[in-house]
Tab-separated table of N, CA and C in Angstrom:
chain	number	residue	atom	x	y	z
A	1	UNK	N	-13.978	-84.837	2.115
A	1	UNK	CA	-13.383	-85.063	0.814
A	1	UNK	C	-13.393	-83.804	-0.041
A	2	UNK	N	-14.344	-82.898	-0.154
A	2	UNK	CA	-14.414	-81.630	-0.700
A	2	UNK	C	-13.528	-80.701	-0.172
A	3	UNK	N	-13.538	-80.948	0.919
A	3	UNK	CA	-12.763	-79.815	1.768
A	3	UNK	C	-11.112	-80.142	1.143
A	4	UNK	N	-10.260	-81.215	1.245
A	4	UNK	CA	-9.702	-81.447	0.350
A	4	UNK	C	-9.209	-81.482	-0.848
A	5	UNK	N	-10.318	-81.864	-1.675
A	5	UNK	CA	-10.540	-81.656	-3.568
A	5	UNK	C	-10.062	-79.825	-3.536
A	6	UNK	N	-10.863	-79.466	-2.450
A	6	UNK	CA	-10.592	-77.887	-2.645
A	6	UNK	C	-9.395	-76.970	-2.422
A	7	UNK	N	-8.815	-77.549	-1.577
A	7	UNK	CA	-7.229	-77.460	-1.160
A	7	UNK	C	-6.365	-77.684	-2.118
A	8	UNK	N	-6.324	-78.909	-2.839
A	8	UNK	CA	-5.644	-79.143	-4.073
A	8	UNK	C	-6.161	-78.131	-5.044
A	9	UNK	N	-7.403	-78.131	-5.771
A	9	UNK	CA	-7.559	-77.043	-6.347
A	9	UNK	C	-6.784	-75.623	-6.496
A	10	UNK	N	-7.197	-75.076	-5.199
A	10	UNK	CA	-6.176	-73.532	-4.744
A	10	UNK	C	-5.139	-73.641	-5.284
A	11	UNK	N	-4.560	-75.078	-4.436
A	11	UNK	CA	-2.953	-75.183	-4.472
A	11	UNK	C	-2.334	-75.055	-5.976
A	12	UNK	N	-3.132	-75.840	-6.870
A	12	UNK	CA	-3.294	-76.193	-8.085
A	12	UNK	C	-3.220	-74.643	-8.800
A	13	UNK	N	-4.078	-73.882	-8.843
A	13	UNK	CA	-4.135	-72.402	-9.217
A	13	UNK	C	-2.990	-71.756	-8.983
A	14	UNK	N	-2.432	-71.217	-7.805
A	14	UNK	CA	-1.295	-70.842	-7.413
A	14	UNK	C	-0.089	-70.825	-8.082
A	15	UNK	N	0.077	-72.309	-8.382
A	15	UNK	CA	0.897	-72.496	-9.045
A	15	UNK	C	1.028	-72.562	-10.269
A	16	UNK	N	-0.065	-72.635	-10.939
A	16	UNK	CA	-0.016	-72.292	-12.376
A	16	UNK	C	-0.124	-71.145	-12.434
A	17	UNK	N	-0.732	-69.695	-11.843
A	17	UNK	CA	-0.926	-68.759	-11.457
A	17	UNK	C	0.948	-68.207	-11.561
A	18	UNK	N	1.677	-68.505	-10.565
A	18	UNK	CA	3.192	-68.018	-10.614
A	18	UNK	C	4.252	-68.393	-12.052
A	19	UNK	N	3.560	-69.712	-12.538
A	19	UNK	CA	4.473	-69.997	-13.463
A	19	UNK	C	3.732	-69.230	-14.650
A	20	UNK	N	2.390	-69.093	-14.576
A	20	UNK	CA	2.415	-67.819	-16.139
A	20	UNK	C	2.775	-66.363	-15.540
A	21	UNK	N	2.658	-65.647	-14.693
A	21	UNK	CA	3.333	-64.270	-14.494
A	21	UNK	C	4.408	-63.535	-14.842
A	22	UNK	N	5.106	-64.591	-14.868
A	22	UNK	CA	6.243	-63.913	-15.817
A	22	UNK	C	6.125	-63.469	-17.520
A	23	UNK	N	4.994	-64.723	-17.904
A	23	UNK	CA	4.893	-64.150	-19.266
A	23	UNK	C	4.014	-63.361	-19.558
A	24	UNK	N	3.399	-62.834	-18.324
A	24	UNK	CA	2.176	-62.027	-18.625
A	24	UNK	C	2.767	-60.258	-19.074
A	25	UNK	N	2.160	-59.945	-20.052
A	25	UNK	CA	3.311	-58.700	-20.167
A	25	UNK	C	2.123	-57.579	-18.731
A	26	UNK	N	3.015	-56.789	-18.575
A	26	UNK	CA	2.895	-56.147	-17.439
A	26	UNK	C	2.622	-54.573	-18.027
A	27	UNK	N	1.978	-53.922	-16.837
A	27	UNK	CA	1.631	-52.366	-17.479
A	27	UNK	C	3.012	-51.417	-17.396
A	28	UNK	N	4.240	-52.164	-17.104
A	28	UNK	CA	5.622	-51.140	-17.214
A	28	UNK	C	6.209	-51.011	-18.829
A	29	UNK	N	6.784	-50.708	-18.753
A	29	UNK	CA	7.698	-50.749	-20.208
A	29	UNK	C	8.356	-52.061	-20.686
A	30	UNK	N	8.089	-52.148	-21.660
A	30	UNK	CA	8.292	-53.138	-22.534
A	30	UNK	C	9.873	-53.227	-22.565
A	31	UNK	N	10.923	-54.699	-22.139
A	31	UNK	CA	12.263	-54.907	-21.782
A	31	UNK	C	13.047	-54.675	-23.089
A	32	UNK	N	12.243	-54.618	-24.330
A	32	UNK	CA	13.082	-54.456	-25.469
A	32	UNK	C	12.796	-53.090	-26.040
A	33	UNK	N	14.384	-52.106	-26.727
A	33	UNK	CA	14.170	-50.794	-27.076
A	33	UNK	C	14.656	-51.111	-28.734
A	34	UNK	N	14.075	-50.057	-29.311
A	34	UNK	CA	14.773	-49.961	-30.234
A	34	UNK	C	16.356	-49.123	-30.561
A	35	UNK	N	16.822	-49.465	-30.900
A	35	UNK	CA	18.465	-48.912	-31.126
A	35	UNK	C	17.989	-47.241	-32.480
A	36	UNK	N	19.149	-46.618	-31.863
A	36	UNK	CA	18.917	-45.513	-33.391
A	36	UNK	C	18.537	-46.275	-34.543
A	37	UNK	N	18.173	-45.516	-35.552
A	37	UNK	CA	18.001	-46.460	-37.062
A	37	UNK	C	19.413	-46.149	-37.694
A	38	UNK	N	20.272	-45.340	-37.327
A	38	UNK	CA	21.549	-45.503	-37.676
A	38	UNK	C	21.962	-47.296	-37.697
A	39	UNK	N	21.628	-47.719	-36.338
A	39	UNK	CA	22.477	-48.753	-36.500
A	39	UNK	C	21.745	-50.264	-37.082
A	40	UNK	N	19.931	-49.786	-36.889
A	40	UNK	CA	19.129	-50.961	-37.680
A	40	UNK	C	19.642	-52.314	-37.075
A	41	UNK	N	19.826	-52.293	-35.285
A	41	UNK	CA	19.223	-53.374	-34.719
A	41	UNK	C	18.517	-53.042	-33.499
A	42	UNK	N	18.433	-54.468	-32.695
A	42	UNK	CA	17.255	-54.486	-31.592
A	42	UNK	C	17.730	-55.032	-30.465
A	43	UNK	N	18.371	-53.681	-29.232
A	43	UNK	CA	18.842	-53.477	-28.328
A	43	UNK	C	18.169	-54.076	-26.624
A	44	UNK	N	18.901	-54.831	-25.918
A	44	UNK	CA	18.107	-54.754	-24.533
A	44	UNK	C	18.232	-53.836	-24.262
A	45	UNK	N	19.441	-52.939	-24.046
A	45	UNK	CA	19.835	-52.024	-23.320
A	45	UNK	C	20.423	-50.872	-23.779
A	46	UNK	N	20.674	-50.063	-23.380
A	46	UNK	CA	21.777	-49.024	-24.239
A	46	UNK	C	21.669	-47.264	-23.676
A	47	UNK	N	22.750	-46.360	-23.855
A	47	UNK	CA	22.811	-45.808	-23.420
A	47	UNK	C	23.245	-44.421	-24.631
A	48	UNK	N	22.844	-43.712	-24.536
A	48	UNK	CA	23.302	-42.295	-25.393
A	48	UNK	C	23.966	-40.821	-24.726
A	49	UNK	N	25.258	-40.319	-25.446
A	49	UNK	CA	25.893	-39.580	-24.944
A	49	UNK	C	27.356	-39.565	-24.519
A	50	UNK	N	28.197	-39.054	-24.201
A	50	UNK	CA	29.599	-39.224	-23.911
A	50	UNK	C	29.877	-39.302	-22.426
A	51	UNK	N	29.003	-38.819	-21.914
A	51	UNK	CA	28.813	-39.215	-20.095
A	51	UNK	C	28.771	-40.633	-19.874
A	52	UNK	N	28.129	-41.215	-21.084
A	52	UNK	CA	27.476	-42.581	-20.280
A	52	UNK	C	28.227	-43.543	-21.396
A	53	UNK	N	29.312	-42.972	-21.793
A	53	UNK	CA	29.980	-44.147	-22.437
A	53	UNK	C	30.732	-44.813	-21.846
A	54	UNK	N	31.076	-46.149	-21.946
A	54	UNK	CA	31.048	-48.010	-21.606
A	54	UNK	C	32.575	-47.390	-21.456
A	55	UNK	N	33.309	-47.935	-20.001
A	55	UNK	CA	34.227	-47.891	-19.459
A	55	UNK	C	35.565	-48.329	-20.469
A	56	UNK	N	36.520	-47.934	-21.081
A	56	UNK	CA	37.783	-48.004	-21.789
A	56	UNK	C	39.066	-48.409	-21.124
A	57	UNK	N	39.350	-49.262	-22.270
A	57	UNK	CA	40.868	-50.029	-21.673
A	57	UNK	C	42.018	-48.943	-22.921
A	58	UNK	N	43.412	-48.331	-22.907
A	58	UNK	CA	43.953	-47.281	-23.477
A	58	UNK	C	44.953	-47.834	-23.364
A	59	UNK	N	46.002	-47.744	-24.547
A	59	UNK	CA	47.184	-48.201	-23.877
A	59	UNK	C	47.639	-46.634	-23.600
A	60	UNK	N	49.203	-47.022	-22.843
A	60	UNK	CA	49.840	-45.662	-22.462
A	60	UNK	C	50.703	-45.677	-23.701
A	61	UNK	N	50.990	-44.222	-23.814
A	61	UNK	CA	51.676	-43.573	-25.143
A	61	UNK	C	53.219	-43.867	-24.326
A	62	UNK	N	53.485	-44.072	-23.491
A	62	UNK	CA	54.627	-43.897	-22.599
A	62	UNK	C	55.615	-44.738	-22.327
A	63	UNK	N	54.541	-46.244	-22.076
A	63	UNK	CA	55.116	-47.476	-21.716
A	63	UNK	C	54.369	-48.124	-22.578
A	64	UNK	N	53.605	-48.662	-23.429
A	64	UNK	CA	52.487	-49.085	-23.784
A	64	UNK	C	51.590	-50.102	-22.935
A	65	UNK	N	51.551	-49.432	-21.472
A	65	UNK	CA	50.751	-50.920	-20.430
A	65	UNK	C	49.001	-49.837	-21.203
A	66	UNK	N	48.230	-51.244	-20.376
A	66	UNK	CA	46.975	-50.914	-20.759
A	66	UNK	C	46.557	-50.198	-19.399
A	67	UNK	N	45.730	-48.928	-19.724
A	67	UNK	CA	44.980	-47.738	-18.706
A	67	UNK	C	43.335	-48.096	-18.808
A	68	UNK	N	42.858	-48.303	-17.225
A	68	UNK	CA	41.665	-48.722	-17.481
A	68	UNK	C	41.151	-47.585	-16.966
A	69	UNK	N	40.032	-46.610	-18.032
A	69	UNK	CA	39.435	-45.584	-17.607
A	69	UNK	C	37.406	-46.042	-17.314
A	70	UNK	N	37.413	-46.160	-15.929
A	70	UNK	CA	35.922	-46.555	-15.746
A	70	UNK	C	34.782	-45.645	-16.283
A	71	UNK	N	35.064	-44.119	-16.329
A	71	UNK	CA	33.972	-43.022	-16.514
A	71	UNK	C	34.741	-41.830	-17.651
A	72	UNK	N	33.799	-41.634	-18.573
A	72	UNK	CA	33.979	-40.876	-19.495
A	72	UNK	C	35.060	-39.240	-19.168
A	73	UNK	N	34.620	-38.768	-17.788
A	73	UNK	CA	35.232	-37.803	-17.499
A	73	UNK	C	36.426	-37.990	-16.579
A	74	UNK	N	36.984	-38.926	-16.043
A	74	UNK	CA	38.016	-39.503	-15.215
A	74	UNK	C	39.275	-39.545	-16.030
A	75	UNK	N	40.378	-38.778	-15.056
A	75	UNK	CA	41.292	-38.940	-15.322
A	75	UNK	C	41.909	-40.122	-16.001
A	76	UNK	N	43.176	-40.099	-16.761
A	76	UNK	CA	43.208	-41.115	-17.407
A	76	UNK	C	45.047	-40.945	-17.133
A	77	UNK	N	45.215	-42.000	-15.901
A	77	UNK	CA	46.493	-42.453	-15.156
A	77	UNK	C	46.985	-43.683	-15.022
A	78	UNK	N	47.801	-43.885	-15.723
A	78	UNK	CA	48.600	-45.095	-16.053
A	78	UNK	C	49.239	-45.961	-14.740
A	79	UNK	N	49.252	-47.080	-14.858
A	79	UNK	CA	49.199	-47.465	-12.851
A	79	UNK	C	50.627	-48.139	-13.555
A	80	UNK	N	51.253	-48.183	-14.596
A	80	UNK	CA	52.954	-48.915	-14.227
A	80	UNK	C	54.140	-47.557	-14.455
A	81	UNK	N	53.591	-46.908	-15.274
A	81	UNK	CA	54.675	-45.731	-15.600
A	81	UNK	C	54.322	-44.053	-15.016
A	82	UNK	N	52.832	-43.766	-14.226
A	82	UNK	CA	52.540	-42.691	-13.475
A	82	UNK	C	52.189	-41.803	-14.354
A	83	UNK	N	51.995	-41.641	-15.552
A	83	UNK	CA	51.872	-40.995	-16.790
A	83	UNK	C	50.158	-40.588	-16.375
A	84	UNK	N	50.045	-39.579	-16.655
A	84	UNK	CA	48.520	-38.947	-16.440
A	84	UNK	C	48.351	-37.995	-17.296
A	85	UNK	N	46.976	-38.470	-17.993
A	85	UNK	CA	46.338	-37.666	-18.705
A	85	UNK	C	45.005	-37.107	-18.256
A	86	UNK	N	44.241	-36.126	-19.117
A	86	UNK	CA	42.941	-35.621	-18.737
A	86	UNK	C	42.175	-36.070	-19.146
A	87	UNK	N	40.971	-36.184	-19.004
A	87	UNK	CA	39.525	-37.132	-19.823
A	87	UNK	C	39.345	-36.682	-20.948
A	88	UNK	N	39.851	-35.429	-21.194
A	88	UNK	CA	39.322	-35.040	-22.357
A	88	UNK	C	40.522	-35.250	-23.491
A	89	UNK	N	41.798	-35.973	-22.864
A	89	UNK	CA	42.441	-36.400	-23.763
A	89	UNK	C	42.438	-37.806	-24.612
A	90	UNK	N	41.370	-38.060	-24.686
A	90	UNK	CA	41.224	-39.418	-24.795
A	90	UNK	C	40.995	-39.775	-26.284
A	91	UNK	N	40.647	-38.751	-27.160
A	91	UNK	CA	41.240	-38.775	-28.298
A	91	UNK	C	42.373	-39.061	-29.157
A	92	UNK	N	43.318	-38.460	-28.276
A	92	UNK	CA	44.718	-38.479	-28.490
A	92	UNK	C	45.163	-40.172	-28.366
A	93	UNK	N	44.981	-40.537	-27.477
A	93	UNK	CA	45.087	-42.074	-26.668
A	93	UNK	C	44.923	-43.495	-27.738
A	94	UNK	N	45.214	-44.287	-27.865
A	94	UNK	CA	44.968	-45.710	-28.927
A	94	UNK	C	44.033	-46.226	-27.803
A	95	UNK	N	42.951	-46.819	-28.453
A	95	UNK	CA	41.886	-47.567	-27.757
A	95	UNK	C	42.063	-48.834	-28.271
A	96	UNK	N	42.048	-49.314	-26.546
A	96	UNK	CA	42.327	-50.553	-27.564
A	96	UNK	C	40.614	-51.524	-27.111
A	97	UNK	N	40.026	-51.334	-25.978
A	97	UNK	CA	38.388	-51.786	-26.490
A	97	UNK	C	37.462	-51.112	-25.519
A	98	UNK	N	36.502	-51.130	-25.278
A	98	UNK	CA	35.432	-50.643	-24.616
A	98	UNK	C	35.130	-52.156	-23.819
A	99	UNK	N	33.974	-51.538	-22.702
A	99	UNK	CA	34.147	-52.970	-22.007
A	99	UNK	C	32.125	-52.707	-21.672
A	100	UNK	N	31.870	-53.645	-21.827
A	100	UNK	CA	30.495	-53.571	-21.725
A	100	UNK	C	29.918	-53.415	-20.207
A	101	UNK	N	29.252	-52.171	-19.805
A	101	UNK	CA	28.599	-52.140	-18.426
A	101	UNK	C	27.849	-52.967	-17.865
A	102	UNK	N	27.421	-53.902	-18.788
A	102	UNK	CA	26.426	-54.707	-18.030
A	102	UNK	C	26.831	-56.185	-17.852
A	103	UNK	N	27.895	-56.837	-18.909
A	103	UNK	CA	28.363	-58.096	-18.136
A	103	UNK	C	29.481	-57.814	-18.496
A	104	UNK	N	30.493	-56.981	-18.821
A	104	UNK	CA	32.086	-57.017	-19.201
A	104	UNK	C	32.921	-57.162	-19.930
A	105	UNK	N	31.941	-57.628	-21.069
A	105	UNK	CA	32.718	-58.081	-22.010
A	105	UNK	C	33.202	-57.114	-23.042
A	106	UNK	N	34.327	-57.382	-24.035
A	106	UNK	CA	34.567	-56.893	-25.039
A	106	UNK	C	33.696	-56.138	-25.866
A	107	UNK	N	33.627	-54.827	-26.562
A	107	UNK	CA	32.150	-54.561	-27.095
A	107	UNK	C	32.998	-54.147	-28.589
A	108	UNK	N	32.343	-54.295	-29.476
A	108	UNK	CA	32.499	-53.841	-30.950
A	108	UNK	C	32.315	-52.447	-31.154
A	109	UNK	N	33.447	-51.796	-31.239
A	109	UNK	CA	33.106	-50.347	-32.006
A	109	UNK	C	33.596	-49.749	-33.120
A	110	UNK	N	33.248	-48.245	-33.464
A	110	UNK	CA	33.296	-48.077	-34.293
A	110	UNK	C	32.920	-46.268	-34.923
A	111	UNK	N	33.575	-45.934	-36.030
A	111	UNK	CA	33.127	-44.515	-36.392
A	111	UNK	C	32.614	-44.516	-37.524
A	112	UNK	N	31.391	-43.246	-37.441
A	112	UNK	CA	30.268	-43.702	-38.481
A	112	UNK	C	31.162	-42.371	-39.387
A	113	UNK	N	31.395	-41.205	-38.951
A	113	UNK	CA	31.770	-39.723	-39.274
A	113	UNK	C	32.938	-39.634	-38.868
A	114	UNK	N	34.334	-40.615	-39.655
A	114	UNK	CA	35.538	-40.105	-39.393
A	114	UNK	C	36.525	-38.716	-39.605
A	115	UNK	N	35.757	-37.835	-40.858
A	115	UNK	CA	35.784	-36.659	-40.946
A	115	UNK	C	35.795	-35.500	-39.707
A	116	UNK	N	34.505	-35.611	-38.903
A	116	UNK	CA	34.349	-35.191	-38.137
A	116	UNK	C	34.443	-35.116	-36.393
A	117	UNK	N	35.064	-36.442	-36.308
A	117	UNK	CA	35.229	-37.176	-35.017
A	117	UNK	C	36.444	-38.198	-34.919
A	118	UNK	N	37.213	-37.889	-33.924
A	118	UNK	CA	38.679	-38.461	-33.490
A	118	UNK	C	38.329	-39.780	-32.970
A	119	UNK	N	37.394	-40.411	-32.494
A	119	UNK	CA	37.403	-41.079	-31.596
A	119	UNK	C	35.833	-42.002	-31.777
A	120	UNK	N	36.053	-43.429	-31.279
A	120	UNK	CA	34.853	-44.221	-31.817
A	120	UNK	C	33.247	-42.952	-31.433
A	121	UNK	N	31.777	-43.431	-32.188
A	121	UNK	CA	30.632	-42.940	-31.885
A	121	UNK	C	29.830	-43.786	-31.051
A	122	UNK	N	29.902	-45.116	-31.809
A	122	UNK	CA	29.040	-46.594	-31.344
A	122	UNK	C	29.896	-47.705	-30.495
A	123	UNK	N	29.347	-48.543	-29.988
A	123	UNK	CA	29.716	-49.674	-29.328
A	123	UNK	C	28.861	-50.222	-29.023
A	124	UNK	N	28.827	-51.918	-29.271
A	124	UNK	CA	28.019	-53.030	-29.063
A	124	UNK	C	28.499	-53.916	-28.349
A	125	UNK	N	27.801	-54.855	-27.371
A	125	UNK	CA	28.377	-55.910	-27.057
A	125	UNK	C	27.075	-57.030	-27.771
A	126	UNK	N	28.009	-58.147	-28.177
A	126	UNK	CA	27.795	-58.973	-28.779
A	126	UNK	C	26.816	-59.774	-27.620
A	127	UNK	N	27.206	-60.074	-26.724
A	127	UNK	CA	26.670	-61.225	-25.649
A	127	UNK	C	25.597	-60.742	-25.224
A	128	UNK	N	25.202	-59.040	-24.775
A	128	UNK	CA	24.476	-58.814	-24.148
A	128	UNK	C	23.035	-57.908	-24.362
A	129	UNK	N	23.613	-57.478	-25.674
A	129	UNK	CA	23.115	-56.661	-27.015
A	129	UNK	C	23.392	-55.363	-26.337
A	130	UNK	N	24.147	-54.944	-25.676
A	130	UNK	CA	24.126	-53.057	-25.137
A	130	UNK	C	24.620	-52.919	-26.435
A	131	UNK	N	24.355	-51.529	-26.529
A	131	UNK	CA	24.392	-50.444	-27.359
A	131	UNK	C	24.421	-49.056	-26.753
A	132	UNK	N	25.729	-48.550	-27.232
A	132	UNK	CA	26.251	-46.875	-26.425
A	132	UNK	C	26.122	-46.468	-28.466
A	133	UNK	N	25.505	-45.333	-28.102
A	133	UNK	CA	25.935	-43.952	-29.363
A	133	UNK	C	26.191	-42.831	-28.535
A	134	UNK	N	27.387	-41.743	-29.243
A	134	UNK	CA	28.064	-40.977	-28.842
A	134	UNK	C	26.438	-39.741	-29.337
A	135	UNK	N	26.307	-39.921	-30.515
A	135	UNK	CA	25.231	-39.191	-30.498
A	135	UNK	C	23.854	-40.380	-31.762
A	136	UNK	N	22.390	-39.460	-31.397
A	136	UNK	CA	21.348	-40.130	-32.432
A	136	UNK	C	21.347	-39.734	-34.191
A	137	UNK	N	21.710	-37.834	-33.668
A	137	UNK	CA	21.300	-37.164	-34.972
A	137	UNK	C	22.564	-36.520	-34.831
A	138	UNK	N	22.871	-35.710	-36.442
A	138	UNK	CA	24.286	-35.487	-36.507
A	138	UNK	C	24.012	-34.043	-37.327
């Protein structure tokens, strides 16, 4: 009968054992960052720089179809009218949204320094909390 009682026991541990681990915080980094204080919220994720900005939908100046540019430095070639531009023309270009890297969606952007800059700085997605800045300090 002990030998038993004791089996359940274990078994008993184990499993309460797996179902708190997840909330146990762990010696890695903590899953939540803070965002610049520019933007004064509280980011899962996010990324800083013009390399690592969130893939763009453009229309063409040409035909007006929409150009989907995946990477900041990638050509930017129109797949109904053959029209090709350079990455670094992307200023020039109407944006029409950013697309969030981590589930796809639509992201909110925006320019903090229109004086000084052609082209959005920030982008958020609503669903997933990413957060891209073009830069922290200005």
């Amino acid at each position: 009968m002990t030998g038993a009682l004791h089996a359940l026991l274990v078994g008993l541990k184990r499993v309460g054992e797996r179902l708190v681990a997840p909330l146990r915080r762990g010696d890695g980094p903590n899953k939540f960052r803070l965002s610049s204080v520019d933007t004064a919220t509280t980011t899962i994720d996010g990324s800083v720089g013009w390399r690592n900005r969130p893939p763009a939908t453009l229309a063409c100046p040409q035909c007006g179809s929409r150009i989907y540019q995946r990477h900041a430095h990638d050509a930017i070639d129109c797949p109904r009218c053959r029209a090709t531009f350079d990455g670094d023309e992307f200023a020039d270009l109407e944006l029409i949204a950013f697309e969030c890297p981590v589930c796809r969606t639509e992201m909110q952007h925006g320019t903090r320094h229109p004086e000084r800059f052609g082209f959005p700085e920030w982008a958020t997605c609503d669903a997933c909390r990413y957060h891209w800045e073009f830069r922290h300090s200005y």
